CSV table of C-alpha atoms in Angstrom, one decimal:
chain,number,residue,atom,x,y,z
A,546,UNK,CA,91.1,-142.0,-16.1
A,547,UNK,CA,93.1,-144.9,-17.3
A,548,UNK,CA,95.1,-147.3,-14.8
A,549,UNK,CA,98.3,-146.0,-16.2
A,550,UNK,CA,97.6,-142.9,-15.0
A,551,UNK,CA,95.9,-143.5,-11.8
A,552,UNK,CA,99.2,-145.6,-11.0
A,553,UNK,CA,101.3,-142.2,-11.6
A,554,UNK,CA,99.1,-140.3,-9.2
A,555,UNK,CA,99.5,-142.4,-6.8
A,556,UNK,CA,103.0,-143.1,-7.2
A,557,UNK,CA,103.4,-139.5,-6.8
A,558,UNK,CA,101.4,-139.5,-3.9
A,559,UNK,CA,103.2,-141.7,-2.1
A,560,UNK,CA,106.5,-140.0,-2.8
A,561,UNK,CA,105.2,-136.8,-1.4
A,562,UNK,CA,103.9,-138.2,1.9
A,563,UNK,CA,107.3,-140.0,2.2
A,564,UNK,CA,109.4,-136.8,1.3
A,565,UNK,CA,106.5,-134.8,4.1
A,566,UNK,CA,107.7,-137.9,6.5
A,567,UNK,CA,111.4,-137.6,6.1
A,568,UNK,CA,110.9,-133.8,6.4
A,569,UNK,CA,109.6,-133.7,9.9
A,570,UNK,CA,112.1,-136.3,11.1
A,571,UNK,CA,114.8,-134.3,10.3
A,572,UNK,CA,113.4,-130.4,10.4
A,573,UNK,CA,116.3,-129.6,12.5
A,574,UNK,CA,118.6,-129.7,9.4
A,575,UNK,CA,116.0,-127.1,7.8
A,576,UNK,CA,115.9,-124.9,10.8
A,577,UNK,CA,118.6,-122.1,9.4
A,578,UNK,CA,116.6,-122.2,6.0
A,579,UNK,CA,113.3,-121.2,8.2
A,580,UNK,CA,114.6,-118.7,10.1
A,581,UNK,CA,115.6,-117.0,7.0
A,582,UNK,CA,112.5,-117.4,4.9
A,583,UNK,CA,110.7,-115.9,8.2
A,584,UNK,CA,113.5,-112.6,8.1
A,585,UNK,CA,112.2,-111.8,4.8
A,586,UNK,CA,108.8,-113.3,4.5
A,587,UNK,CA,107.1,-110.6,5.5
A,588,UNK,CA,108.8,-107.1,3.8
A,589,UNK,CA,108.6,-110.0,0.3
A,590,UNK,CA,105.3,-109.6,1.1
A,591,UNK,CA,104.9,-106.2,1.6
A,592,UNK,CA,107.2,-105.0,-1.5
A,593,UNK,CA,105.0,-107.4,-3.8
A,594,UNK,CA,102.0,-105.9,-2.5
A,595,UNK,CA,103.7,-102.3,-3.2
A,596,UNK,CA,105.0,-103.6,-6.5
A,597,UNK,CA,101.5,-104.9,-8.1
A,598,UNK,CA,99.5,-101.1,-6.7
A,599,UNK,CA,102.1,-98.9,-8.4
A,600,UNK,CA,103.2,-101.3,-11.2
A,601,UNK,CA,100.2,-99.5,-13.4
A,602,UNK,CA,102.2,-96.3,-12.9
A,603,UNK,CA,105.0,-97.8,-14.4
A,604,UNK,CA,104.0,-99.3,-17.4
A,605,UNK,CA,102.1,-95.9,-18.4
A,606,UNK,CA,105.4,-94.0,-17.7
A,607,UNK,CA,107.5,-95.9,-19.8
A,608,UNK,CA,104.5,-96.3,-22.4
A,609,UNK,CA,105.2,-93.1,-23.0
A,610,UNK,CA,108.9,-92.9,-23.3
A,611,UNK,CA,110.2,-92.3,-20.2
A,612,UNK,CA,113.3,-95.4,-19.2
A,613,UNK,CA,113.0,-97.7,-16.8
A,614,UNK,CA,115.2,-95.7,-14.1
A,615,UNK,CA,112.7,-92.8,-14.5
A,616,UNK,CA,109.9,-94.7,-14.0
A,617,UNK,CA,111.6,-96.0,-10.6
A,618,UNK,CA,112.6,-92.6,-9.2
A,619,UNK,CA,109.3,-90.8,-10.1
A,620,UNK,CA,106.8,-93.7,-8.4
A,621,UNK,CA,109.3,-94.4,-5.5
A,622,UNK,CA,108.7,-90.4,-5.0
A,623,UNK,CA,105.2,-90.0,-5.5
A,624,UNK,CA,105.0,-92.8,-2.6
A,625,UNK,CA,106.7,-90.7,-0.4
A,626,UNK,CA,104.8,-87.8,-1.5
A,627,UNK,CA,101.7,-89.5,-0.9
A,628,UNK,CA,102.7,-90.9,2.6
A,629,UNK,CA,103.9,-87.6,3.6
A,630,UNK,CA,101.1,-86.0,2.6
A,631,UNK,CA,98.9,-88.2,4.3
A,632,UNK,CA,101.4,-88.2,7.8
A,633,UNK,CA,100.9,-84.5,8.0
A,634,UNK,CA,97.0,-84.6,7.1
A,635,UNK,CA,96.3,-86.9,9.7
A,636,UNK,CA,99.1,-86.6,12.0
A,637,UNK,CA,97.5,-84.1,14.7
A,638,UNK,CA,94.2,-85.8,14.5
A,639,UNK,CA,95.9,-89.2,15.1
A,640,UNK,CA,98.1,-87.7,18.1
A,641,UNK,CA,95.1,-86.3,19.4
A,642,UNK,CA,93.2,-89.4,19.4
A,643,UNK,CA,96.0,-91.3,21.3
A,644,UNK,CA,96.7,-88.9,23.8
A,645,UNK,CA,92.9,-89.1,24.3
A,646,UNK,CA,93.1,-93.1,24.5
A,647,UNK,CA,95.9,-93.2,26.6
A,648,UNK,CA,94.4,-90.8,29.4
A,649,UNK,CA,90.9,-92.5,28.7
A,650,UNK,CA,92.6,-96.0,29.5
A,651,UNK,CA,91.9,-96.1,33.5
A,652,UNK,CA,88.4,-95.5,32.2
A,653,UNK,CA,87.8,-97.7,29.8
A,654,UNK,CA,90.1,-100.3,31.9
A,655,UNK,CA,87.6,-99.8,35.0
A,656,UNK,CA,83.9,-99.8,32.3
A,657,UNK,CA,85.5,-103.2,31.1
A,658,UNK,CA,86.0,-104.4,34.4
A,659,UNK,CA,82.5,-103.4,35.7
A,660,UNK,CA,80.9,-105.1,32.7
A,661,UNK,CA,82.4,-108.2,33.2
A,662,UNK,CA,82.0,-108.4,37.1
A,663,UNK,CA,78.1,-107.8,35.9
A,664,UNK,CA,78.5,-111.1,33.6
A,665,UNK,CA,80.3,-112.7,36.2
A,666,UNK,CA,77.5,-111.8,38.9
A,667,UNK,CA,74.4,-112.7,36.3
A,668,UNK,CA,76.3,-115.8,34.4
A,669,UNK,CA,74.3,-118.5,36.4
A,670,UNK,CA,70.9,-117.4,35.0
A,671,UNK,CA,72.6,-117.8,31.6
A,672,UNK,CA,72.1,-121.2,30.0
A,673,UNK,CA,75.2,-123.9,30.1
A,674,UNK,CA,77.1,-123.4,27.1
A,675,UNK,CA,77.1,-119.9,27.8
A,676,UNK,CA,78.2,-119.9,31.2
A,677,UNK,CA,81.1,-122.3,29.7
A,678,UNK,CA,81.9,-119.4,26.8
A,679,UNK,CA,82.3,-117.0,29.7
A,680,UNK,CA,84.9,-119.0,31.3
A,681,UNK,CA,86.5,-119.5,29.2
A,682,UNK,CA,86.9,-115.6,27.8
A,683,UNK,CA,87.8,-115.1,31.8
A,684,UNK,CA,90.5,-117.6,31.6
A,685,UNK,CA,92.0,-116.4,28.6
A,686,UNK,CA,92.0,-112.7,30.2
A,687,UNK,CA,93.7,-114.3,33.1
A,688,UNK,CA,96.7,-115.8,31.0
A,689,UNK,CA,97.3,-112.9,29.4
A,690,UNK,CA,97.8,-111.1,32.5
A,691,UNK,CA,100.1,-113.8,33.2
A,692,UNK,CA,102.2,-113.8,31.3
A,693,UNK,CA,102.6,-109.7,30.6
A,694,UNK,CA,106.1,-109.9,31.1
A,695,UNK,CA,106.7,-112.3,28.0
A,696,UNK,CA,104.8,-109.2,25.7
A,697,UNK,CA,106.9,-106.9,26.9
A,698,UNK,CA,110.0,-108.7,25.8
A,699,UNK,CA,107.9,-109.8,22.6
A,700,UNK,CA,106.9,-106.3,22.1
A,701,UNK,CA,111.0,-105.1,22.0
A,702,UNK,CA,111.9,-108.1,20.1
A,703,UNK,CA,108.9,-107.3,17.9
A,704,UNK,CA,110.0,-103.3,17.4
A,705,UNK,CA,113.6,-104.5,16.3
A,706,UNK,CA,112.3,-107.4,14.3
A,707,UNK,CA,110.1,-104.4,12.6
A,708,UNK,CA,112.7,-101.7,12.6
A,709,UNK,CA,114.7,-104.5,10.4
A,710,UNK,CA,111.4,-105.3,8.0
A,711,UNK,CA,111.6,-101.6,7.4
A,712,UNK,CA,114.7,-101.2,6.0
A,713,UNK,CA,114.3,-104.2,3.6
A,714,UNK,CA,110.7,-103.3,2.4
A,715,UNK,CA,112.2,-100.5,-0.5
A,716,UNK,CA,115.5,-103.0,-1.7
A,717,UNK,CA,112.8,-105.9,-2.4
A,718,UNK,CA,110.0,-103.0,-3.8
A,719,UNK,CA,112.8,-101.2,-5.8
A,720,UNK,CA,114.2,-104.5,-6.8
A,721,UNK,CA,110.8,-105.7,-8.2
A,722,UNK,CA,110.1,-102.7,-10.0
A,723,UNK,CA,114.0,-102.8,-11.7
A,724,UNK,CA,113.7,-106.6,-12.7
A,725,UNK,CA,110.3,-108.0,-12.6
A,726,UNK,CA,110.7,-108.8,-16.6
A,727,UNK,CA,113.6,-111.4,-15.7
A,728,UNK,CA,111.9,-113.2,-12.8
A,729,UNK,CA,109.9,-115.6,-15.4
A,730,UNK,CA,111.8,-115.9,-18.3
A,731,UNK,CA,114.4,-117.4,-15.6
A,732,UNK,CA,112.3,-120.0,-14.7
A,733,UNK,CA,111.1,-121.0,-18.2
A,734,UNK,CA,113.5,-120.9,-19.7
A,735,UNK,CA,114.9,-123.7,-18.3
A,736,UNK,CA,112.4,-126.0,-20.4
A,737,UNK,CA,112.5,-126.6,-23.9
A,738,UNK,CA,109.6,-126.6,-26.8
A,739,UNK,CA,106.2,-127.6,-25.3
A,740,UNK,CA,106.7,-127.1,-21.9
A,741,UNK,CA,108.6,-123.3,-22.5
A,742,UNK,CA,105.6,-122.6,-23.5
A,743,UNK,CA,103.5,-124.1,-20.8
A,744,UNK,CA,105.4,-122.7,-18.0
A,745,UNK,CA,105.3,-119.4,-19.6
A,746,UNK,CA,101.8,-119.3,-19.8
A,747,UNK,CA,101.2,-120.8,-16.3
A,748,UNK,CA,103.3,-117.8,-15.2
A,749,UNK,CA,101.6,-115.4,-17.0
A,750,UNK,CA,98.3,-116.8,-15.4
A,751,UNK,CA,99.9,-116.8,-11.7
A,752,UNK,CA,100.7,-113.0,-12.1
A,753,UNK,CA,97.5,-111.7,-13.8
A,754,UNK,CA,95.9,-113.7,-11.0
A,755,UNK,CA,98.2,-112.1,-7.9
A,756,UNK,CA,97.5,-108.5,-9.5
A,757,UNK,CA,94.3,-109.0,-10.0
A,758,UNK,CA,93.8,-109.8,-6.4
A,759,UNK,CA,96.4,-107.1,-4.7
A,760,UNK,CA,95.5,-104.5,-6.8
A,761,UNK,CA,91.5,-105.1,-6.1
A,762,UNK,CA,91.9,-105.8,-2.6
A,763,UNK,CA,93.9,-102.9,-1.9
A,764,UNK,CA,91.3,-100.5,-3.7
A,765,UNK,CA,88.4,-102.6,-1.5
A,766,UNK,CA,89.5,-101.9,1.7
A,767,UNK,CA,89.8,-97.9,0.5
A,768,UNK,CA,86.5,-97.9,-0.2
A,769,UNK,CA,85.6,-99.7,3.0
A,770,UNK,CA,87.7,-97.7,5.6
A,771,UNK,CA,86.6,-94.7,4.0
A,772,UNK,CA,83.1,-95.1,3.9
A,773,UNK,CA,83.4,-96.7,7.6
A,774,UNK,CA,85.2,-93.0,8.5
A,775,UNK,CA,82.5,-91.3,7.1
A,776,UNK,CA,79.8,-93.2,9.6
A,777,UNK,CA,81.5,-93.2,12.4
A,778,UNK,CA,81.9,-89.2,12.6
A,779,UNK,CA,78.3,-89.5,11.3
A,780,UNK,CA,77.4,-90.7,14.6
A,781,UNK,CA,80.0,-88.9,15.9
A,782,UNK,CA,82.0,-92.2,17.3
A,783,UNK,CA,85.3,-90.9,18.8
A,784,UNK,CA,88.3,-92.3,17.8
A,785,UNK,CA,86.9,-92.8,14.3
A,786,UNK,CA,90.1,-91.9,12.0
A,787,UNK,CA,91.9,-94.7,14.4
A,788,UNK,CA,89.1,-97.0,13.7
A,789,UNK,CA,88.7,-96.6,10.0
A,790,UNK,CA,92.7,-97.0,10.0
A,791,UNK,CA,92.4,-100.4,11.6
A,792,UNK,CA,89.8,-101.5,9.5
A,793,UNK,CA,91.9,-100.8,6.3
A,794,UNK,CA,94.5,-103.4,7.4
A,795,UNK,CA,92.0,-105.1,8.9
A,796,UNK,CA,90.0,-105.5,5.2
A,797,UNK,CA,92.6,-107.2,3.8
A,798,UNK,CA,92.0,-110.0,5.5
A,799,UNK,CA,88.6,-112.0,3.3
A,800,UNK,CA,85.2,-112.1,4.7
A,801,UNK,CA,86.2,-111.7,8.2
A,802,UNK,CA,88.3,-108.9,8.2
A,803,UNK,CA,85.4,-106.2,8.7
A,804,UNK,CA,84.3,-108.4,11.9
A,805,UNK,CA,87.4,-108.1,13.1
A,806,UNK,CA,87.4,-104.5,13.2
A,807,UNK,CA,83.9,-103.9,14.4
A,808,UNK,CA,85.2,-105.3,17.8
A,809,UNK,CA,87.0,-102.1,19.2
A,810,UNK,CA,84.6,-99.8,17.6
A,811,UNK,CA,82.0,-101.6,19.8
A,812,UNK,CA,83.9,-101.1,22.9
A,813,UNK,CA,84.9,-97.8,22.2
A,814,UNK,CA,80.7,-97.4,21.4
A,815,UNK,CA,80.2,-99.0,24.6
A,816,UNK,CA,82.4,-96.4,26.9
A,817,UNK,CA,81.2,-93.4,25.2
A,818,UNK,CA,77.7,-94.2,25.7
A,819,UNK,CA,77.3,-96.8,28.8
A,820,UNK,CA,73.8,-96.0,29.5
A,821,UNK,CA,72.5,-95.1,25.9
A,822,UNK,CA,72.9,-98.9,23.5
A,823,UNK,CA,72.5,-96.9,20.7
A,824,UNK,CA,75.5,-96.0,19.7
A,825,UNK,CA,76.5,-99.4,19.5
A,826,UNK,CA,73.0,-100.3,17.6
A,827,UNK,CA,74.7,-97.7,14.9
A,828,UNK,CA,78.1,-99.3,15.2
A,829,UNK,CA,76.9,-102.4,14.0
A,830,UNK,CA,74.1,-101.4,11.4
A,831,UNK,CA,77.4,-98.9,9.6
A,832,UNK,CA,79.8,-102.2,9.2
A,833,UNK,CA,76.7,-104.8,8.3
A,834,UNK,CA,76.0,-102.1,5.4
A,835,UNK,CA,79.4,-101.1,3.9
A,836,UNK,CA,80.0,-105.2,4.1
A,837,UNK,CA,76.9,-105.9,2.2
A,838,UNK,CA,77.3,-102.7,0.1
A,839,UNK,CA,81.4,-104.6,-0.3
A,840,UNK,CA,79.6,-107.9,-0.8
A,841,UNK,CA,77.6,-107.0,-3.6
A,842,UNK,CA,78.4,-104.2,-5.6
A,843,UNK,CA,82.7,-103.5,-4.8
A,844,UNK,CA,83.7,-106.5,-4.8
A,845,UNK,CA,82.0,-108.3,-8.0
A,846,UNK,CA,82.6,-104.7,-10.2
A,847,UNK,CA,86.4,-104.2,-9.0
A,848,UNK,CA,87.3,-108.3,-8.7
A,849,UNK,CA,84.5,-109.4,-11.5
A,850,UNK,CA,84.8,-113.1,-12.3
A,851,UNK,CA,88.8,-113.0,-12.9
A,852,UNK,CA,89.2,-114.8,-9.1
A,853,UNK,CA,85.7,-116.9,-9.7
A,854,UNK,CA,85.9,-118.6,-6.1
A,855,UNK,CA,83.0,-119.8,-4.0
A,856,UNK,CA,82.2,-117.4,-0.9
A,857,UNK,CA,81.9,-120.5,0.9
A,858,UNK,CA,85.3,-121.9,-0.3
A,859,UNK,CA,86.6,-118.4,0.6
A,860,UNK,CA,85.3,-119.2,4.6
A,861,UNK,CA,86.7,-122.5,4.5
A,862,UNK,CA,90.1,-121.4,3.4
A,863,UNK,CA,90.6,-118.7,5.5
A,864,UNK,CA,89.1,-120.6,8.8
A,865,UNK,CA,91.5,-123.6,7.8
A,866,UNK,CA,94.5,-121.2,7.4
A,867,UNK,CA,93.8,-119.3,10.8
A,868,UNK,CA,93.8,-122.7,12.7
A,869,UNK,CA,96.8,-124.1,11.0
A,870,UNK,CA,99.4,-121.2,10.7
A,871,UNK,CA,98.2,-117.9,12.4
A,872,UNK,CA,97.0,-114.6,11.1
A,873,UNK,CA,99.6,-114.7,7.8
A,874,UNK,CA,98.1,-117.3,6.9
A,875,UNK,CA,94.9,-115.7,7.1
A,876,UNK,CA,96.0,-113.3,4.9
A,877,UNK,CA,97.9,-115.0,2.1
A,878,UNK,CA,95.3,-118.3,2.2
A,879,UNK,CA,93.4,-116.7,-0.9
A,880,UNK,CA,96.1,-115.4,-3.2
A,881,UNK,CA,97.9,-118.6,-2.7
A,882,UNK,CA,94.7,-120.9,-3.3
A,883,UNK,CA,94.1,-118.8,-6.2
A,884,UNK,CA,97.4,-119.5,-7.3
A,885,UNK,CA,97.0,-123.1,-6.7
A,886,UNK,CA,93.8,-123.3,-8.3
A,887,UNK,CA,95.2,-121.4,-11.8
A,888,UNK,CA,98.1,-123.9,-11.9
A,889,UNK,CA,95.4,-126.7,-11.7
A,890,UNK,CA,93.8,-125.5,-14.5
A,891,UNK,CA,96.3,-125.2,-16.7
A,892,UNK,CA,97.8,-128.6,-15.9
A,893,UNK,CA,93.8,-130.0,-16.6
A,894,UNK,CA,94.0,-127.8,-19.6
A,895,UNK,CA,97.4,-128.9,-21.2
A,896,UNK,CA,96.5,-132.7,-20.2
A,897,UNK,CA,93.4,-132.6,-22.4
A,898,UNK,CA,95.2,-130.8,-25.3
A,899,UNK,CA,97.7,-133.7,-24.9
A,900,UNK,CA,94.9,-136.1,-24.9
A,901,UNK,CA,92.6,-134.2,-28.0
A,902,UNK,CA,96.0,-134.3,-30.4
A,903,UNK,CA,96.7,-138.1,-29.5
A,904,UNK,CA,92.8,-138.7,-30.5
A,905,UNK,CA,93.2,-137.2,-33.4
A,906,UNK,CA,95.9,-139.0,-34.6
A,907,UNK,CA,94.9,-141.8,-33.8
């Protein structure tokens, strides 16, 4: 790398620690332009998601003649279909499960409590740092009994905030199926000969790369909470259909996702049976195989090489995100790496063109 260019970088450098600087000294001024990124962060995200599973749909419809409006009309249908279908399949089972929860809650409430007065009762035997891990799981029950006032006013402030994500979840998933085909060439065309066409392909790359993941993640957690479903009332777990819906969402969510939802399935494993720790023994062996079985035969035949990250870069990211910005940053830390990552690549790429015809000429 020459010094005229290591000069630019860190030029640059120094221009974007001085604009992050500035920033935070005056974030107050940005405060309105948060609050409305945050209203419509998440049904963005939840009408892109909707937009890159049924955009296949679309582009065979109108491959075979039918216009754009058609297209709109028959998927935004067949959604509804499909989710009404689905409410009324599982509908009475889900009910029935609830009901069951909710009058099993004492229950559960008092096996949870007896459990932990054991630990409590047995911890000094235990060595030092896990007498210290116990304390602090205690404490952390204890301030969330303290403060269950706050989530009750969080939970109705969270309903309405949800009610409102509702209703703008089909303008931005209608919207992006109407107009997707004028979102890029309004960015490049704002550039002119070599870098038209460098944006444009950039572009290209950031949305093969966005549908490729959506579209594979999407079918990977199917395959996951279904084949989880079909263990669980194997072993005859209850709440299973509950469980194998949490672990759905839960999926999405790289490499620790399926963790994540083994946790309630071992409690519920843990009531059902108190005396018998076999049921839990099952629990755990049916998520460590449909994780392996996701691990190494889904995931590289439904994502194949078209993502091409590290497994440990995929930990990293997604520990890193969790610690800096919460559980949506969990979820979007991958796409938007990827993202990152296919920009990269194309700036390395057009640099060494660049370089190769100046070589050349020379």
């Amino acid at each position: 790398m020459t010094k005229k260019v290591w000069f630019q970088v860190g030029v640059g450098l120094l221009l974007l620690l001085f604009i992050i600087k500035y920033t935070i000294e005056i974030h107050w001024i940005f405060n309105p332009l948060f609050i409305i990124l945050q209203t419509i962060f998440v049904p963005l995200l939840i009408g892109g998601v909707l937009y890159y599973v049924t955009e296949p749909i679309q582009r065979l419809l109108e491959k075979r003649g039918m216009p754009r409006w058609g297209s709109i009309i028959t998927i935004v249908l067949l959604l509804l279909g499909v989710f009404t279908g689905l409410a009324l399949l599982i509908a009475n089972p889900i009910s029935t499960q609830i009901s069951n929860l909710v009058k099993n809650a004492p229950f559960i409430g008092d096996k949870i409590m007896e459990a932990t007065d054991f630990v409590i009762a047995n911890k000094d035997s235990l060595p030092l740092q896990a007498q210290q891990m116990i304390d602090s799981v205690i404490d952390s029950i204890q301030g969330i009994a303290v403060a269950g006032s706050q989530m009750i006013v969080s939970f109705i402030s969270g309903a309405v905030s949800a009610t409102f994500t509702l209703i703008l979840i089909p303008f931005f998933f209608i919207f992006m199926l109407k107009d997707h085909e004028k979102f890029a060439p309004q960015i490049y065309n704002v550039f002119t000969g070599e870098r038209r066409r460098w944006v444009k392909e950039t572009l290209s790359d950031i949305d093969n790369v966005l549908r490729n993941y959506v579209q594979g993640q999407v079918m990977i957690s199917a395959i996951l909470a279904v084949s989880i479903y079909i263990g669980y009332l194997l072993i005859r777990l209850d709440y299973s259909l509950l469980l194998a819906i949490f672990a759905f969402f839960m999926n999405m969510i790289p490499f620790i996702g399926p963790w994540i939802s083994l946790a309630p399935a071992i409690v519920i494993a843990l009531v059902q049976s108190p005396q018998d720790p076999l049921l839990v023994v099952w629990v755990c062996i049916i998520t460590l195989v449909a994780q392996q079985v996701e691990s190494n035969l889904i995931t590289p035949n439904i994502m194949g090489e078209k993502l091409n990250i590290h497994p440990l870069t995929v930990i990293s990211i997604v520990l890193a995100a969790g610690n800096i910005a919460g559980f949506i940053a969990i979820i979007i830390a991958i796409p938007t790496y990827a993202v990152i990552k296919a920009v990269v690549i194309n700036i390395y790429e057009e640099r060494k063109k660049i370089k190769e015809a100046a070589t050349k000429s020379v």
